[in-house]
PDB file of C-alpha atoms and ligand atoms in Angstrom:
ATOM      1  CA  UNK S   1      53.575   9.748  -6.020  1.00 75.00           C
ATOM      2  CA  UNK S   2      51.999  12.356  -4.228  1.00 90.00           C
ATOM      3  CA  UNK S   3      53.639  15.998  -3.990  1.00 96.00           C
ATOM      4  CA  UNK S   4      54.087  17.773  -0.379  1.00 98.00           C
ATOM      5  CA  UNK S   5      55.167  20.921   0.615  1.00 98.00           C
ATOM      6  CA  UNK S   6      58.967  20.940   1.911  1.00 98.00           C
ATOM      7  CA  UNK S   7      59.467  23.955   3.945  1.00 98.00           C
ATOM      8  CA  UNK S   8      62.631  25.284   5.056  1.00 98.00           C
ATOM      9  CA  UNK S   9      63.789  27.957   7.514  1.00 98.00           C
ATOM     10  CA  UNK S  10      67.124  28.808   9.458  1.00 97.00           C
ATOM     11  CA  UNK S  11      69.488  31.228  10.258  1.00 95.00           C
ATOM     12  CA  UNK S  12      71.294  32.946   7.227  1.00 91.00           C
ATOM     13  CA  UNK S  13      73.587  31.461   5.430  1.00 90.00           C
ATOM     14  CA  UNK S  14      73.021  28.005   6.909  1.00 93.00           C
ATOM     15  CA  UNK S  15      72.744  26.408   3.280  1.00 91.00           C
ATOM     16  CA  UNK S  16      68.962  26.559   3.379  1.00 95.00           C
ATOM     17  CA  UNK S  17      68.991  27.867  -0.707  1.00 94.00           C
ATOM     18  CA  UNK S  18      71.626  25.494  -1.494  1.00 94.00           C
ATOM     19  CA  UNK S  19      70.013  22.548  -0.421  1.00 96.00           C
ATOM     20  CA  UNK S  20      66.663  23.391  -1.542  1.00 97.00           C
ATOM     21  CA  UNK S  21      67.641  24.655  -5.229  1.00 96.00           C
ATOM     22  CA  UNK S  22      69.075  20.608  -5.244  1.00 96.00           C
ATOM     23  CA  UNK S  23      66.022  19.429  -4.012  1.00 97.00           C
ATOM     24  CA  UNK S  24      63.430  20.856  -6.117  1.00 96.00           C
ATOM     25  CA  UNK S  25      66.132  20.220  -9.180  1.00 96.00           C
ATOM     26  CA  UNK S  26      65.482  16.119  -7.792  1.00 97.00           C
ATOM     27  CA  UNK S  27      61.879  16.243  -7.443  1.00 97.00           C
ATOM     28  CA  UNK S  28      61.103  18.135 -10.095  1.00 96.00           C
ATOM     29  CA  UNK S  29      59.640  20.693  -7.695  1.00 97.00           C
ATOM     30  CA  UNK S  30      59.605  24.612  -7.813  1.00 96.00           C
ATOM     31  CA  UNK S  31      62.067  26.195  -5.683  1.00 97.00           C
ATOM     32  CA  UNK S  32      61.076  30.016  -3.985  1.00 97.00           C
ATOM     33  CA  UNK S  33      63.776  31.762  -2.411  1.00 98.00           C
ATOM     34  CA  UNK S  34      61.087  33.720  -0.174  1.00 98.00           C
ATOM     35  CA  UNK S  35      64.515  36.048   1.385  1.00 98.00           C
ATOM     36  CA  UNK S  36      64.695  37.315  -2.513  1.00 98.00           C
ATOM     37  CA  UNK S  37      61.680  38.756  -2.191  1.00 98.00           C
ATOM     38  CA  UNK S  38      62.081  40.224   1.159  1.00 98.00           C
ATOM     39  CA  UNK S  39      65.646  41.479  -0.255  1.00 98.00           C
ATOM     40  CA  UNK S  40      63.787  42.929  -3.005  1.00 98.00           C
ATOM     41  CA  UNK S  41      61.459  45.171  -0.906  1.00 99.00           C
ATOM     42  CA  UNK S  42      64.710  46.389   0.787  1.00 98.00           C
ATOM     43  CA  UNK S  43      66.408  47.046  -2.331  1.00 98.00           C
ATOM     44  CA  UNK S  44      63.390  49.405  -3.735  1.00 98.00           C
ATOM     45  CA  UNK S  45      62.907  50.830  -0.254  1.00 98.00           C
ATOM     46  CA  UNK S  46      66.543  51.497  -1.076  1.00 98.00           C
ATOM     47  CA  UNK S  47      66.409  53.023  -4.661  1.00 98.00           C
ATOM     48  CA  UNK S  48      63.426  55.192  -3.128  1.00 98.00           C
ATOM     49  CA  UNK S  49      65.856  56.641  -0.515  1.00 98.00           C
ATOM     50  CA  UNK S  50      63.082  55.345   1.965  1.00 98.00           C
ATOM     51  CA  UNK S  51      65.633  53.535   4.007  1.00 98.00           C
ATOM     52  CA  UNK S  52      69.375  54.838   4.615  1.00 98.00           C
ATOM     53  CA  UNK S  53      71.858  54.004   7.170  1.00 97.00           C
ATOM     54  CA  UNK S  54      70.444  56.355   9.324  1.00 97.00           C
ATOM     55  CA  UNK S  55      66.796  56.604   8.734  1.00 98.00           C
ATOM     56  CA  UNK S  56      63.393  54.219   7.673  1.00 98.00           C
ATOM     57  CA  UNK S  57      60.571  55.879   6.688  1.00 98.00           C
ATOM     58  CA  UNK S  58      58.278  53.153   7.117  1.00 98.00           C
ATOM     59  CA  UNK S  59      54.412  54.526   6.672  1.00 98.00           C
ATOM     60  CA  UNK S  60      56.373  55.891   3.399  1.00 98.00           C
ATOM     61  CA  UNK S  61      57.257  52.218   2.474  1.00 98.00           C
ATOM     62  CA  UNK S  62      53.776  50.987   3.138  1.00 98.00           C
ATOM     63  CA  UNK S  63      52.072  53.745   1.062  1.00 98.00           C
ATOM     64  CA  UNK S  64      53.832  52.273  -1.838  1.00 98.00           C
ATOM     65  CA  UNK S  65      53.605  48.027  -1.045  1.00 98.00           C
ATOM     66  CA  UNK S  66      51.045  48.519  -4.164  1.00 98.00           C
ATOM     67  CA  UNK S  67      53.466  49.662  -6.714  1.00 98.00           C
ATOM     68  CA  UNK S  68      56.267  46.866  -5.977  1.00 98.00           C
ATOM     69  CA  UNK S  69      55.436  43.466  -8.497  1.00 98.00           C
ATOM     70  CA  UNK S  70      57.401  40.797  -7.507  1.00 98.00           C
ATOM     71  CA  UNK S  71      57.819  37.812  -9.833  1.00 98.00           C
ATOM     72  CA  UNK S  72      59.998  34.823 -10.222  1.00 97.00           C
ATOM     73  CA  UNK S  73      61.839  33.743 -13.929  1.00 97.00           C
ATOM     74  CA  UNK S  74      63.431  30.525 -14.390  1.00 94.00           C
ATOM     75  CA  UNK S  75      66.659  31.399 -16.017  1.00 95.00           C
ATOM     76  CA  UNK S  76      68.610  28.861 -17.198  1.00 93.00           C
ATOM     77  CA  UNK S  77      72.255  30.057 -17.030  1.00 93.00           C
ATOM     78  CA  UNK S  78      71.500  29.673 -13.470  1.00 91.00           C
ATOM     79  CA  UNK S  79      69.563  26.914 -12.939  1.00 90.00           C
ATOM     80  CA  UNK S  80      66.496  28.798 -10.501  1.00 92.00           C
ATOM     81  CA  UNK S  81      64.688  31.354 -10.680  1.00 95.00           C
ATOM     82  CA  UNK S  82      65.522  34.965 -10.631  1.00 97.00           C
ATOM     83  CA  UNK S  83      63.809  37.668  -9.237  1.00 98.00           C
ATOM     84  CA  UNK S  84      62.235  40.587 -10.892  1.00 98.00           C
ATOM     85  CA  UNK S  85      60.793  43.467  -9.394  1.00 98.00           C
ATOM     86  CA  UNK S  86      58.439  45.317 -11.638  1.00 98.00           C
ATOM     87  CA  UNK S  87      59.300  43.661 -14.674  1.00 97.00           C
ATOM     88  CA  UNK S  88      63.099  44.632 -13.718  1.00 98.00           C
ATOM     89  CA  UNK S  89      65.667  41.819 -13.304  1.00 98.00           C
ATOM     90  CA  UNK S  90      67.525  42.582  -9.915  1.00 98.00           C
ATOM     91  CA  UNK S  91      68.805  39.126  -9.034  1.00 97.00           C
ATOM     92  CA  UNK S  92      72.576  40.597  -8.789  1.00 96.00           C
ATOM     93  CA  UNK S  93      71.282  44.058  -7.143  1.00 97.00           C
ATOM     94  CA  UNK S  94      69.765  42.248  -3.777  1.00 98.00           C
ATOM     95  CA  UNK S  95      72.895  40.239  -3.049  1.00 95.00           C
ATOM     96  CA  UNK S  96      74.814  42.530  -1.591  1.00 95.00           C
ATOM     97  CA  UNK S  97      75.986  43.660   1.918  1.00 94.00           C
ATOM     98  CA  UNK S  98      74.128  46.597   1.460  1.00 96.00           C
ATOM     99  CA  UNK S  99      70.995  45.389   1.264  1.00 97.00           C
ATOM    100  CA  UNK S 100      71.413  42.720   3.626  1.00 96.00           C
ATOM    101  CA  UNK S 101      72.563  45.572   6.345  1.00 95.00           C
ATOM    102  CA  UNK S 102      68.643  46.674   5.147  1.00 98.00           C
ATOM    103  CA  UNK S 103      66.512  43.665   4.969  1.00 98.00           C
ATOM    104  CA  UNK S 104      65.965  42.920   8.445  1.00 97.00           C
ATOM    105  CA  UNK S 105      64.841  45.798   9.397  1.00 98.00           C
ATOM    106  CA  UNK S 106      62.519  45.832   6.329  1.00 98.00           C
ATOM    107  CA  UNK S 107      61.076  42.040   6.854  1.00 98.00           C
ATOM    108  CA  UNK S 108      59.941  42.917  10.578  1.00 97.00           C
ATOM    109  CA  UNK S 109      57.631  45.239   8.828  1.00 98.00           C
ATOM    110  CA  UNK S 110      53.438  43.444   9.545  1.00 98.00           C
ATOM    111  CA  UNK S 111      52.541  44.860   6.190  1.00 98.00           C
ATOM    112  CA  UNK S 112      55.357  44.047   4.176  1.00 98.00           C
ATOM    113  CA  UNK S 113      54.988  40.495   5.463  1.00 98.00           C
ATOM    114  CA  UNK S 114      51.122  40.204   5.071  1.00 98.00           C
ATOM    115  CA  UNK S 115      51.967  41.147   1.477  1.00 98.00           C
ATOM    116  CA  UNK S 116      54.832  38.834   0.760  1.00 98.00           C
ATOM    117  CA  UNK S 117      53.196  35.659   2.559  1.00 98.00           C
ATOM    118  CA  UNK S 118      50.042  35.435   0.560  1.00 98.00           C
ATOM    119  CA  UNK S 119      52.111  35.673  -2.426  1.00 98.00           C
ATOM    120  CA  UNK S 120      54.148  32.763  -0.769  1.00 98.00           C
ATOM    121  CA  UNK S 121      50.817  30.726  -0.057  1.00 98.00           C
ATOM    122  CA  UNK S 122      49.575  31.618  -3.622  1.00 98.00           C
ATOM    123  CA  UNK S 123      53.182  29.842  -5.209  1.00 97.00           C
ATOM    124  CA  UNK S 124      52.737  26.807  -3.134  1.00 97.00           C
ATOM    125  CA  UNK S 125      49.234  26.033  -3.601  1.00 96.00           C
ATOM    126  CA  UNK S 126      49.526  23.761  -5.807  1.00 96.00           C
ATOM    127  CA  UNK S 127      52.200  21.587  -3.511  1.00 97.00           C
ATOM    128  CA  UNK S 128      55.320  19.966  -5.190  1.00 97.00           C
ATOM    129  CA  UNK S 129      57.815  23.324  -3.710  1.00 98.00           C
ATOM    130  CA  UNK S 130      60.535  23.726  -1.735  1.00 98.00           C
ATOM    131  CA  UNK S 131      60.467  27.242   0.537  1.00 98.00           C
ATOM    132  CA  UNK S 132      62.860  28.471   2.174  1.00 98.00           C
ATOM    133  CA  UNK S 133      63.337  31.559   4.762  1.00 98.00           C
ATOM    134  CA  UNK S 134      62.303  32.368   8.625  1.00 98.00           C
ATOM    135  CA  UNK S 135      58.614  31.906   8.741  1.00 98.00           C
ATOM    136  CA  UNK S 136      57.602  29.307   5.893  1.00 98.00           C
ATOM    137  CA  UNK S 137      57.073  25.735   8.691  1.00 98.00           C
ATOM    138  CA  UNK S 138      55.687  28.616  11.313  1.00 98.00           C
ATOM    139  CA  UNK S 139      53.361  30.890   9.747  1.00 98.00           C
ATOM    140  CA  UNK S 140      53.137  30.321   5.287  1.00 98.00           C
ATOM    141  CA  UNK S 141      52.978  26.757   5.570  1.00 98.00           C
ATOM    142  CA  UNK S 142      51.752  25.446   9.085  1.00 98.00           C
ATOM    143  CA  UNK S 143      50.916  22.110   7.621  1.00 98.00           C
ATOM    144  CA  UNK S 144      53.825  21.202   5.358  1.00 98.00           C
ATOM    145  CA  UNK S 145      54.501  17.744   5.618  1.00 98.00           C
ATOM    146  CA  UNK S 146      58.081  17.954   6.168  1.00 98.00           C
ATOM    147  CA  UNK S 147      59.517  20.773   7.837  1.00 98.00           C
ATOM    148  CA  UNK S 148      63.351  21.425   8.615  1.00 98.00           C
ATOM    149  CA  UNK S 149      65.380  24.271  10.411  1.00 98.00           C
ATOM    150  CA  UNK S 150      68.858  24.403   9.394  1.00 96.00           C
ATOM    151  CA  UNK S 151      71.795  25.635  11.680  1.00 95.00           C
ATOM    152  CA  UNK S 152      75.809  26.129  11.634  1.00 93.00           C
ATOM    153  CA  UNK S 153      77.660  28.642  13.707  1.00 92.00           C
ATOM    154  CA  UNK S 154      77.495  32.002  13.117  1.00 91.00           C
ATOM    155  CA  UNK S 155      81.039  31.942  13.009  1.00 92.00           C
ATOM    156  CA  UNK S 156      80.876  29.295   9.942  1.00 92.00           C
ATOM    157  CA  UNK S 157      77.952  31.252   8.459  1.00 94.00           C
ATOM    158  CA  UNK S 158      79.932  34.382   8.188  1.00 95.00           C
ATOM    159  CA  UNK S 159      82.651  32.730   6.795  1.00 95.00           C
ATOM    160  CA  UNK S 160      80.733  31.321   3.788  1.00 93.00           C
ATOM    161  CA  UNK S 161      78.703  34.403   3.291  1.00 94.00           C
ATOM    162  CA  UNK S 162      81.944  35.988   2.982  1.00 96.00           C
ATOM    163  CA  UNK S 163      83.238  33.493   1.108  1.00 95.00           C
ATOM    164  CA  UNK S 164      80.479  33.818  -1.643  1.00 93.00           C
ATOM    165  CA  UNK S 165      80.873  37.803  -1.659  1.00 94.00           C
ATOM    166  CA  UNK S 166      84.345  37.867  -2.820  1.00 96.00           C
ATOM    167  CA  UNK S 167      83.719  35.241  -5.477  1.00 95.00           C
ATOM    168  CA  UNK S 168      81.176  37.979  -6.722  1.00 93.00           C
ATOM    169  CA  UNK S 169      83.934  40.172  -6.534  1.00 94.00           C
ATOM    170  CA  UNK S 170      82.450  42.695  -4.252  1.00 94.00           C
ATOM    171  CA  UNK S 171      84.655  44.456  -2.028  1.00 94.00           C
ATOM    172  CA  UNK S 172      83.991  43.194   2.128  1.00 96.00           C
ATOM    173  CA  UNK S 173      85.830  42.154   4.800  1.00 96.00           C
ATOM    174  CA  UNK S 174      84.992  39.423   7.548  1.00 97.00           C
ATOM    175  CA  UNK S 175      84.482  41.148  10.395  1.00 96.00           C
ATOM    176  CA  UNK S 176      81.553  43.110   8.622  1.00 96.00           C
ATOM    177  CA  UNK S 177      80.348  39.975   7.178  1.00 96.00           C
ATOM    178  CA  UNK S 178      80.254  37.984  10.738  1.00 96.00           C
ATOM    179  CA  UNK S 179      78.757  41.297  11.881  1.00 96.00           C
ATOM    180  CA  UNK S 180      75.805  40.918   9.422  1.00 96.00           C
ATOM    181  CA  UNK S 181      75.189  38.148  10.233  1.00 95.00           C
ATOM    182  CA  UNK S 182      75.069  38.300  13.822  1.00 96.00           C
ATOM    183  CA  UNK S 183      72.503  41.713  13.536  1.00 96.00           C
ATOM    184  CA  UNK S 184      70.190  39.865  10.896  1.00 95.00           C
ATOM    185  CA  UNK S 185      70.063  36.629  14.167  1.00 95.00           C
ATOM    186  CA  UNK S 186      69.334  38.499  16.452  1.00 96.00           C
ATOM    187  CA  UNK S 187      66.539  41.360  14.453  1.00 96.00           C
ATOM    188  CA  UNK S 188      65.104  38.046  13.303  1.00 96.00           C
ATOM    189  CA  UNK S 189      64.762  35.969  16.217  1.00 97.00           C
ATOM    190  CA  UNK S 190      63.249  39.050  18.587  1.00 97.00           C
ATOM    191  CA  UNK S 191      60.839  40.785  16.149  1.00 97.00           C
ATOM    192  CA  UNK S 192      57.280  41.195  16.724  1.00 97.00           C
ATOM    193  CA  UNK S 193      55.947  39.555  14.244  1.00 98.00           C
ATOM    194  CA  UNK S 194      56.597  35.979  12.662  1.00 97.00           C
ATOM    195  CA  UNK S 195      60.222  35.811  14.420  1.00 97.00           C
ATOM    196  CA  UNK S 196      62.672  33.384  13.505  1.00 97.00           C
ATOM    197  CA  UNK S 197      61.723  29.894  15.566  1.00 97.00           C
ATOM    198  CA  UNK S 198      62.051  26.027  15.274  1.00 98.00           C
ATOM    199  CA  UNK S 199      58.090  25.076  14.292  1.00 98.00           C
ATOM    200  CA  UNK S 200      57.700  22.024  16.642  1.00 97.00           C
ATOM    201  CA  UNK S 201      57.103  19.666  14.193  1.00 98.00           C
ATOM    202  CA  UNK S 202      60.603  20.592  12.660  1.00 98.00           C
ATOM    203  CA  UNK S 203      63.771  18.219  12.169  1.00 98.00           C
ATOM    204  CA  UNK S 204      67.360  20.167  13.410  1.00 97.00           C
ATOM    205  CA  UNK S 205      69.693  19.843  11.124  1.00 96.00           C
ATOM    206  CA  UNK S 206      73.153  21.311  12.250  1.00 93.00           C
ATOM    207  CA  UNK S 207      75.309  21.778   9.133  1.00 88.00           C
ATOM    208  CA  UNK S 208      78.305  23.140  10.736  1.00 87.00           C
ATOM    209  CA  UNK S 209      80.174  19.820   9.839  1.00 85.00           C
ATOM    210  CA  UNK S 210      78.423  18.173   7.044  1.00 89.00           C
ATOM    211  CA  UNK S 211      79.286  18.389   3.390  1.00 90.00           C
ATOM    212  CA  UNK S 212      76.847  20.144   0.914  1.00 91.00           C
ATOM    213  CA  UNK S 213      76.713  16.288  -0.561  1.00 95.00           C
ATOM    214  CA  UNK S 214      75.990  14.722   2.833  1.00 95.00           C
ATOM    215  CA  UNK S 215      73.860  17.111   3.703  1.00 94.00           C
ATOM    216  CA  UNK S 216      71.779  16.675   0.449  1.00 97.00           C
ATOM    217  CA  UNK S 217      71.760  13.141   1.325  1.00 97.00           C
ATOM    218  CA  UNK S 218      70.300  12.912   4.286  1.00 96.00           C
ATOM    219  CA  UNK S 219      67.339  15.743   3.137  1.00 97.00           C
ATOM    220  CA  UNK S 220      66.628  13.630   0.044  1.00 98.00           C
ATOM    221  CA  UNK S 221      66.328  10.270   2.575  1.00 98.00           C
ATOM    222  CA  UNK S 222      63.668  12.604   4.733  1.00 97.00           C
ATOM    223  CA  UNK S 223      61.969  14.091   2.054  1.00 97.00           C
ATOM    224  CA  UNK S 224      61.582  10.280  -0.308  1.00 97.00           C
ATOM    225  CA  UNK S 225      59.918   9.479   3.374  1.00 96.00           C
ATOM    226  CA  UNK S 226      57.380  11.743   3.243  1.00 96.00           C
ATOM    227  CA  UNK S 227      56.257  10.955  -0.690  1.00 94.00           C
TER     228      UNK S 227
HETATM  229  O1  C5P G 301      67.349  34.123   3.228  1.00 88.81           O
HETATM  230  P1  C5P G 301      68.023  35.473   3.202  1.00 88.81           P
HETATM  231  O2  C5P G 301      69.249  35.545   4.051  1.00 88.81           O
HETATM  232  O3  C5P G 301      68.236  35.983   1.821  1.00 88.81           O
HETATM  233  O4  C5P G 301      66.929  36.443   3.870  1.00 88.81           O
HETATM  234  C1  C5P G 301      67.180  37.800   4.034  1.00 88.81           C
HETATM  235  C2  C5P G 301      66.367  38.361   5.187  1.00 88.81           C
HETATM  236  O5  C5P G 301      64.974  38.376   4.836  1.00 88.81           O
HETATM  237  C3  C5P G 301      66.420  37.611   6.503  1.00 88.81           C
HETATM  238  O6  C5P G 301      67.545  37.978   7.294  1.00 88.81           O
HETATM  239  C4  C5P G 301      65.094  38.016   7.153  1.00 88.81           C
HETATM  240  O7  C5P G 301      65.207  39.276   7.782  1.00 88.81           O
HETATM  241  C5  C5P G 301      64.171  38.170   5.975  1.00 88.81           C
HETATM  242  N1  C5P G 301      63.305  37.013   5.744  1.00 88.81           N
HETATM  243  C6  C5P G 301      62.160  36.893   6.516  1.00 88.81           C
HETATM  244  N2  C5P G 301      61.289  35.870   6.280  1.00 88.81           N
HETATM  245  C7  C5P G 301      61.517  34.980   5.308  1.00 88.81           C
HETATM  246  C8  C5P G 301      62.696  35.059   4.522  1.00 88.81           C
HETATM  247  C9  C5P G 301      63.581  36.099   4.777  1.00 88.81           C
HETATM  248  O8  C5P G 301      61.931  37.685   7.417  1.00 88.81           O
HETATM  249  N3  C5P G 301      60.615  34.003   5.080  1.00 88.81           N
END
């Protein structure tokens, strides 16, 4: 059998993650969540009081790229990986509304980006991974052999984003959910640099009325074509 790259980008909250933690958990793959680690640049730009709702001090965020380790843990309670910035467990901290109100703003940075992709490109070197994010068929991993770019409504997206925030009992409402949401489309589809796009070489895959167990399905058929 030989192993391939399986790259993954979308919108947010399209099921990208879901399907690809199954995925890797079937092939025996490793699984990156590459949004965790632009999540966890926001969250320390956050901590540092770099980035407020009113204000980014960017050059101030670059300055310090250096002192920001990130690093991937399988844990085992949760079945993936969790993210740790400087030795520092935040998995919990970069899930919320908060930072994603942050992120996008953060991820259009060139130098946060240059940073984060060759770490990406380092992870997958080796093949056998499923990525997932905005820019992994496009720009991390031009040549992976199967590339797909998921999409639901943003309507249906919001919905399950909220969905997922009051299970982790934080306190939101829809409207600034579906607001999210929206934003984080449209920063990431009209930045500069590496914006949100369908590589040509991708497959569509419109979840908006698929089950998680369909849509698993019909990956796994794609991806067993491929090995
Ligand atoms: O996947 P997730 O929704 O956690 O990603 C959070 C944000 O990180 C995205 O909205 C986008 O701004 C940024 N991102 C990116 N490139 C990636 C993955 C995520 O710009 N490869």
């Amino acid at each position: 059998n030989k192993r391939i790259t399986i790259a993954i980008d979308g919108f947010s909250s399209t099921g990208k993650s879901t399907v690809a933690k199954q995925l890797a958990r079937e092939l025996g793959y490793v699984y990156v969540d590459t949004g965790a680690m632009y999540r966890a640049v926001s969250f320390y730009a956050m901590r540092n009081d770099l980035i407020t709702p009113t204000s980014f001090d960017k050059e101030g965020l670059v300055a310090k790229l250096d002192n920001i380790q990130l690093k991937f843990i399988f844990d085992p309670d949760l079945g993936y990986a969790a993210i740790y910035l400087n030795d520092e467990n935040i998995e919990d901290e970069i899930r919320t509304l908060e930072v994603s109100n942050y992120v996008s703003k953060v991820a259009a940075v060139s130098q946060v980006r240059e940073k984060l992709v060759s770490q990406q490109q380092l992870m997958g070197k080796e093949k056998g991974v499923v990525m997932d994010g905005r820019d992994i068929g496009t720009v991390v991993f031009p040549h992976a052999e199967l590339k797909l770019f998921m999409t639901a409504t943003s309507k249906e997206r919001a919905q399950r984003r909220y969905k997922e925030l009051i299970e982790k009992g934080q306190e939101v409402n829809y409207e600034e959910v579906l607001k999210n949401v929206e934003e984080r489309d449209h920063l990431d589809t009209t930045r500069e640099d590496s914006p949100l796009v369908k590589a040509q070489d991708a497959i569509e895959i419109d979840n908006s009325s698929l089950s998680i167990e369909e849509q698993f399905e019909k990956i796994l058929k794609l991806s067993l074509d491929k090995i």
